[in-house]
XYZ file of C-alpha atoms in Angstrom:
396
model
C -31.735 -60.264 10.011
C -32.107 -63.230 12.438
C -30.046 -61.430 15.122
C -31.294 -57.764 14.643
C -27.906 -56.628 13.279
C -26.121 -57.495 16.550
C -23.056 -58.766 14.726
C -23.090 -56.038 11.895
C -20.065 -54.134 13.304
C -17.975 -57.287 13.401
C -19.035 -58.293 9.863
C -18.192 -54.840 8.471
C -14.847 -54.929 10.252
C -14.058 -58.232 8.536
C -15.103 -56.885 5.227
C -13.125 -53.662 5.617
C -10.093 -55.617 6.685
C -10.205 -57.912 3.705
C -10.584 -54.839 1.449
C -7.558 -53.163 2.979
C -5.219 -56.129 3.599
C -6.636 -58.769 1.208
C -6.206 -62.334 2.421
C -2.433 -62.223 2.518
C -2.586 -59.294 5.034
C 0.862 -57.886 3.991
C 3.242 -58.121 1.036
C 6.450 -60.028 1.453
C 9.749 -58.546 0.141
C 12.676 -60.927 -0.890
C 16.200 -59.596 -0.427
C 19.613 -61.003 -1.479
C 23.110 -59.593 -1.834
C 24.255 -58.937 -5.438
C 27.496 -60.877 -4.774
C 25.498 -63.954 -3.975
C 23.289 -63.612 -7.091
C 26.408 -63.357 -9.310
C 27.828 -66.608 -7.812
C 24.583 -68.256 -8.289
C 24.277 -67.210 -11.918
C 27.963 -68.059 -12.692
C 27.678 -71.537 -11.260
C 24.336 -72.244 -12.981
C 25.870 -71.291 -16.251
C 28.766 -73.607 -15.622
C 26.701 -76.704 -14.614
C 24.310 -76.155 -17.542
C 27.113 -76.262 -20.010
C 27.391 -72.595 -21.064
C 30.913 -72.161 -22.621
C 31.502 -68.704 -21.231
C 33.614 -67.215 -18.361
C 30.954 -64.669 -17.347
C 32.974 -63.395 -14.358
C 35.838 -62.260 -16.532
C 33.785 -60.527 -19.207
C 34.073 -56.785 -19.391
C 30.976 -54.646 -18.590
C 29.710 -54.277 -22.184
C 30.211 -58.014 -22.873
C 28.256 -58.917 -19.753
C 25.546 -56.481 -20.827
C 25.230 -57.948 -24.298
C 25.360 -61.586 -23.015
C 22.475 -60.931 -20.516
C 20.399 -59.142 -23.228
C 20.607 -62.105 -25.570
C 20.469 -64.884 -22.988
C 17.182 -66.710 -23.483
C 17.833 -70.251 -22.023
C 16.357 -72.206 -19.134
C 18.420 -73.837 -16.414
C 17.846 -77.560 -16.598
C 20.171 -78.388 -13.625
C 20.513 -76.506 -10.245
C 23.353 -76.719 -7.678
C 23.120 -77.319 -4.081
C 23.411 -75.013 -1.058
C 22.738 -71.301 -1.487
C 22.555 -71.641 -5.255
C 19.680 -74.124 -4.994
C 18.084 -71.983 -2.236
C 18.016 -68.837 -4.477
C 16.407 -70.676 -7.377
C 13.809 -72.278 -5.035
C 13.064 -68.804 -3.623
C 12.528 -67.412 -7.148
C 10.165 -70.289 -8.044
C 8.383 -70.042 -4.696
C 7.500 -66.436 -5.485
C 5.561 -67.654 -8.444
C 3.743 -70.274 -6.297
C 2.836 -67.662 -3.656
C 1.528 -65.253 -6.351
C -0.728 -68.056 -7.712
C -2.113 -68.850 -4.391
C -2.509 -65.307 -3.011
C -2.312 -62.824 -5.832
C 0.531 -60.726 -7.196
C 0.271 -58.185 -4.365
C 1.235 -60.794 -1.807
C 4.916 -60.864 -2.989
C 6.063 -58.769 -5.923
C 9.537 -57.135 -5.019
C 13.044 -58.546 -5.035
C 15.525 -56.220 -3.440
C 19.180 -56.465 -4.472
C 21.483 -55.557 -1.485
C 24.749 -54.001 -2.237
C 23.703 -53.068 -5.870
C 26.518 -51.263 -7.699
C 25.781 -51.846 -11.430
C 23.086 -52.435 -14.052
C 24.570 -55.838 -14.414
C 23.477 -56.774 -10.869
C 19.848 -56.022 -11.887
C 20.071 -57.868 -15.247
C 21.690 -60.968 -13.584
C 18.647 -61.249 -11.273
C 16.286 -60.699 -14.136
C 17.907 -63.597 -16.002
C 17.806 -65.774 -12.912
C 13.950 -65.344 -13.026
C 13.680 -65.844 -16.742
C 15.941 -68.935 -16.732
C 13.676 -70.526 -14.010
C 9.957 -71.037 -14.014
C 9.155 -67.527 -15.161
C 8.427 -66.480 -18.738
C 9.767 -63.070 -19.798
C 6.364 -61.615 -20.421
C 4.906 -63.272 -17.381
C 7.358 -61.865 -14.872
C 5.158 -60.066 -12.356
C 8.048 -59.109 -10.001
C 9.546 -55.588 -9.506
C 13.406 -55.695 -9.162
C 14.622 -53.216 -6.581
C 18.183 -52.004 -6.560
C 19.469 -50.994 -3.091
C 22.138 -48.362 -3.249
C 23.923 -48.235 0.111
C 27.653 -47.497 -0.123
C 28.724 -43.938 -0.737
C 30.207 -45.028 -4.118
C 27.026 -46.707 -5.221
C 24.972 -43.590 -4.290
C 27.157 -41.401 -6.258
C 26.945 -43.751 -9.294
C 23.206 -44.554 -9.046
C 22.074 -42.141 -11.724
C 24.355 -43.773 -14.378
C 23.138 -47.254 -13.216
C 19.436 -46.366 -13.494
C 19.891 -44.506 -16.762
C 21.565 -47.622 -18.256
C 18.596 -49.812 -17.138
C 16.123 -47.396 -18.706
C 17.841 -47.473 -21.948
C 18.407 -51.313 -21.919
C 15.914 -52.873 -24.344
C 15.257 -55.922 -22.206
C 14.820 -54.104 -18.924
C 12.892 -51.193 -20.404
C 10.402 -53.743 -21.853
C 10.110 -55.352 -18.420
C 9.480 -51.854 -16.896
C 6.698 -51.196 -19.465
C 4.991 -54.451 -18.426
C 5.333 -53.229 -14.787
C 3.463 -49.949 -15.647
C 6.762 -47.962 -15.870
C 7.036 -47.968 -12.165
C 10.621 -48.305 -10.681
C 11.209 -48.875 -6.937
C 14.658 -47.840 -5.614
C 15.791 -48.501 -2.105
C 18.330 -46.266 -0.468
C 20.276 -47.531 2.641
C 21.160 -45.077 5.448
C 22.478 -47.683 7.779
C 25.156 -49.150 5.470
C 25.848 -45.779 4.012
C 26.637 -44.497 7.484
C 28.862 -47.487 8.280
C 30.580 -46.928 4.893
C 31.125 -43.070 4.883
C 29.947 -41.577 8.168
C 26.664 -39.997 9.235
C 26.794 -36.650 7.382
C 28.095 -38.073 4.087
C 25.505 -40.853 4.037
C 22.583 -38.354 4.483
C 23.877 -35.883 2.034
C 24.682 -38.598 -0.550
C 21.172 -39.992 -0.284
C 19.704 -36.486 -0.664
C 21.622 -35.901 -3.922
C 20.998 -39.385 -5.139
C 17.209 -38.704 -4.892
C 17.582 -35.484 -6.736
C 19.516 -37.208 -9.590
C 17.191 -40.317 -9.776
C 14.150 -38.021 -9.865
C 15.598 -36.107 -12.729
C 16.443 -39.144 -14.879
C 13.221 -40.809 -14.111
C 11.290 -37.673 -15.278
C 13.382 -37.690 -18.457
C 12.325 -41.225 -19.337
C 8.770 -40.896 -18.128
C 9.215 -43.505 -15.313
C 7.314 -43.200 -12.018
C 10.032 -43.617 -9.423
C 9.305 -44.798 -5.838
C 11.878 -44.239 -3.079
C 11.940 -46.943 -0.440
C 13.978 -45.608 2.416
C 15.946 -48.013 4.629
C 15.901 -45.570 7.432
C 16.186 -47.903 10.472
C 15.552 -46.418 13.893
C 18.120 -44.560 15.981
C 19.545 -41.373 14.459
C 23.168 -42.586 14.291
C 22.133 -45.220 11.788
C 18.752 -44.124 10.516
C 19.295 -40.539 9.480
C 17.548 -38.595 12.195
C 13.844 -38.108 12.833
C 11.847 -39.530 9.947
C 9.203 -36.857 9.883
C 11.768 -34.107 9.815
C 13.552 -35.755 7.011
C 10.393 -36.019 4.815
C 9.353 -32.477 5.648
C 12.766 -31.249 4.303
C 12.702 -32.942 0.892
C 13.623 -30.636 -1.861
C 10.954 -29.924 -4.589
C 13.370 -31.506 -7.016
C 12.795 -34.866 -5.310
C 9.914 -37.122 -6.441
C 7.378 -37.594 -3.636
C 4.346 -39.040 -5.339
C 4.776 -42.197 -3.250
C 7.036 -42.758 -0.356
C 7.876 -45.923 1.435
C 10.065 -46.378 4.495
C 11.319 -49.260 6.618
C 10.481 -49.246 10.354
C 13.369 -51.223 11.937
C 12.439 -54.177 14.045
C 13.738 -52.818 17.356
C 11.659 -49.571 17.045
C 8.241 -51.002 15.833
C 7.014 -51.543 19.422
C 8.263 -48.210 20.749
C 6.800 -46.261 17.829
C 3.676 -48.200 17.001
C 3.096 -50.585 19.864
C 0.271 -48.666 21.524
C -2.523 -46.834 19.941
C -1.443 -43.417 21.320
C 2.253 -43.799 20.069
C 1.046 -45.172 16.714
C -1.304 -42.378 16.215
C 1.303 -39.803 17.162
C 3.918 -41.288 14.816
C 1.601 -41.639 11.852
C 0.285 -38.061 12.366
C 4.043 -36.910 12.276
C 4.595 -38.666 9.003
C 1.438 -37.327 7.391
C 2.019 -33.731 8.592
C 5.619 -33.922 7.257
C 4.294 -34.442 3.830
C 1.714 -31.628 4.098
C 4.495 -29.245 5.433
C 6.740 -30.199 2.577
C 3.995 -29.627 -0.082
C 2.561 -26.317 1.347
C 5.424 -24.476 3.012
C 8.242 -23.361 0.614
C 10.530 -23.048 3.631
C 10.562 -26.766 3.789
C 10.829 -27.900 0.158
C 13.143 -25.144 -1.027
C 16.284 -26.206 -2.743
C 19.741 -25.361 -1.377
C 21.175 -22.138 -2.691
C 24.419 -22.677 -4.691
C 26.785 -21.364 -2.010
C 24.910 -23.566 0.539
C 25.275 -26.541 -1.723
C 28.952 -25.928 -2.010
C 29.256 -25.768 1.762
C 27.371 -29.000 2.141
C 29.651 -30.727 -0.313
C 32.708 -29.496 1.518
C 31.384 -30.659 4.937
C 30.602 -34.026 3.414
C 34.017 -34.442 1.824
C 35.924 -33.331 4.991
C 33.902 -35.377 7.397
C 34.122 -38.367 5.152
C 37.852 -38.134 4.854
C 38.320 -37.892 8.627
C 36.034 -40.824 9.282
C 37.756 -43.040 6.623
C 41.140 -42.145 7.991
C 40.110 -43.601 11.372
C 38.391 -46.589 9.730
C 41.358 -47.491 7.587
C 43.841 -47.344 10.452
C 45.600 -50.594 11.063
C 44.442 -50.489 14.765
C 40.809 -49.873 13.983
C 39.511 -53.403 13.506
C 41.635 -54.801 16.374
C 40.378 -52.162 18.695
C 36.727 -52.636 17.498
C 37.006 -56.415 17.973
C 38.652 -56.244 21.427
C 37.013 -53.367 23.198
C 33.412 -53.426 21.937
C 30.821 -56.181 22.308
C 30.764 -56.972 18.588
C 31.788 -60.523 19.084
C 28.732 -61.220 21.247
C 26.199 -59.897 18.678
C 26.263 -63.085 16.549
C 25.726 -65.249 19.657
C 22.660 -63.394 21.076
C 19.172 -64.403 19.748
C 17.960 -60.866 19.541
C 18.617 -59.690 16.061
C 16.293 -59.396 12.999
C 19.010 -60.837 10.805
C 22.562 -62.292 11.048
C 25.349 -60.042 12.357
C 27.347 -60.379 9.132
C 26.743 -61.550 5.553
C 29.470 -64.075 5.212
C 29.186 -66.358 8.289
C 32.053 -68.583 7.305
C 34.728 -65.798 7.437
C 36.196 -63.703 10.215
C 35.404 -60.190 11.085
C 35.323 -57.959 7.884
C 33.747 -54.581 7.792
C 32.356 -55.073 4.328
C 30.415 -58.157 5.476
C 29.327 -56.779 8.853
C 25.884 -55.480 8.963
C 25.138 -51.976 10.228
C 23.105 -52.850 13.293
C 25.852 -54.636 15.223
C 28.476 -52.099 13.938
C 26.539 -49.099 15.307
C 25.184 -51.102 18.293
C 28.663 -52.020 19.434
C 29.868 -48.486 19.393
C 26.812 -47.263 21.166
C 27.156 -49.791 23.921
C 30.818 -48.668 24.219
C 29.616 -45.057 24.554
C 31.711 -44.166 21.519
C 29.281 -42.926 18.878
C 31.827 -43.318 15.949
C 29.145 -43.809 13.228
C 26.997 -40.955 14.501
C 29.443 -38.078 14.678
C 33.072 -38.948 14.018
C 34.587 -36.500 11.387
C 31.650 -34.053 11.544
C 33.187 -31.770 14.094
C 36.473 -31.731 12.296
C 34.681 -30.806 9.061
C 32.919 -27.849 10.775
C 36.212 -26.677 12.256
C 37.802 -26.650 8.811
C 34.862 -24.690 7.375
C 34.884 -22.045 10.075
C 38.687 -21.625 9.726
C 38.332 -21.333 5.899
C 35.106 -19.405 5.411
C 34.036 -18.077 8.950
C 31.252 -18.879 11.155
C 28.698 -16.663 9.174
C 28.782 -19.185 6.358
C 27.541 -21.932 8.650
C 24.972 -19.727 10.415
C 23.483 -18.719 7.042
C 23.237 -22.337 6.108
């Protein structure tokens, strides 16, 4: 009133910004590899006097132990074990200061089993968190081809587990699932990774509907097509009607944020592409139609053939030596340009399992050999044409 509304636009902008972004601006996600979580849990059991060899229990024994486990860890270890527990406890502190929305998801990289999820759940309940007060969503990340093919069984086990289903109920029956294109491509080749994720989404949508769970797919799509699965808007436009799309989340990889969203014009264009993809998928049956049975059979054959050819190269005794000597992979870890370390286990030598997808794909790209993008795909097409004729592929 004293300034005739001269600052009204600025005040409204602040009010709207707080309404949209709250005071924390954006939610933080925490992420750790399942193998690390197992090591932490096993060592904490040991130093807290639990008389059990958890590592050597069979699957059902581990499951029963985790269902019944109700103790708190009095002692913590050093190094990464301590760091993991401190992170879990810090989540609670951040929520108390900034609200639950500020940090409420913990992603399990390299998730292969329901045990991986239950181990993290017990790391929370054995720390500062009470079971009924756990306001964190546990997000399995399925990224290898094997994990993607087994994900339905893993999720079904979790939905029928009395401890985890009670946790889900407290979380309003909402399950986030992350699916990783990049590591899937590194593991099984470009085509197999994409087709495996498509089928995984169909299976997970089916099992979630069966149990009345709202599933949210969080796509680790990355950026370049060779590691991110092609153009994002075309991918979302082509989702089958069998795939749950009530809510979709996707990562924008660090190196593509500025190019896609760095200016108002490019940000507007890319956001419009994503929104229109969803509208196309919803309204145009040509986009959301399911594959016909014979098409699905062909897709499975292409995937199996290209994957086999890709793995034959990757498992060659010369592959790692050639990769190490003739690509710039050894320089990635020494350059201060990455959003994360070049490999998961820094203490060991070059291993494909530990190597992250960004340096793996980047090295081949800089070498002008797009192995992760196309190798094996042409061979699979040649086989299909020889076996079934070109009309089969044209129809698909």
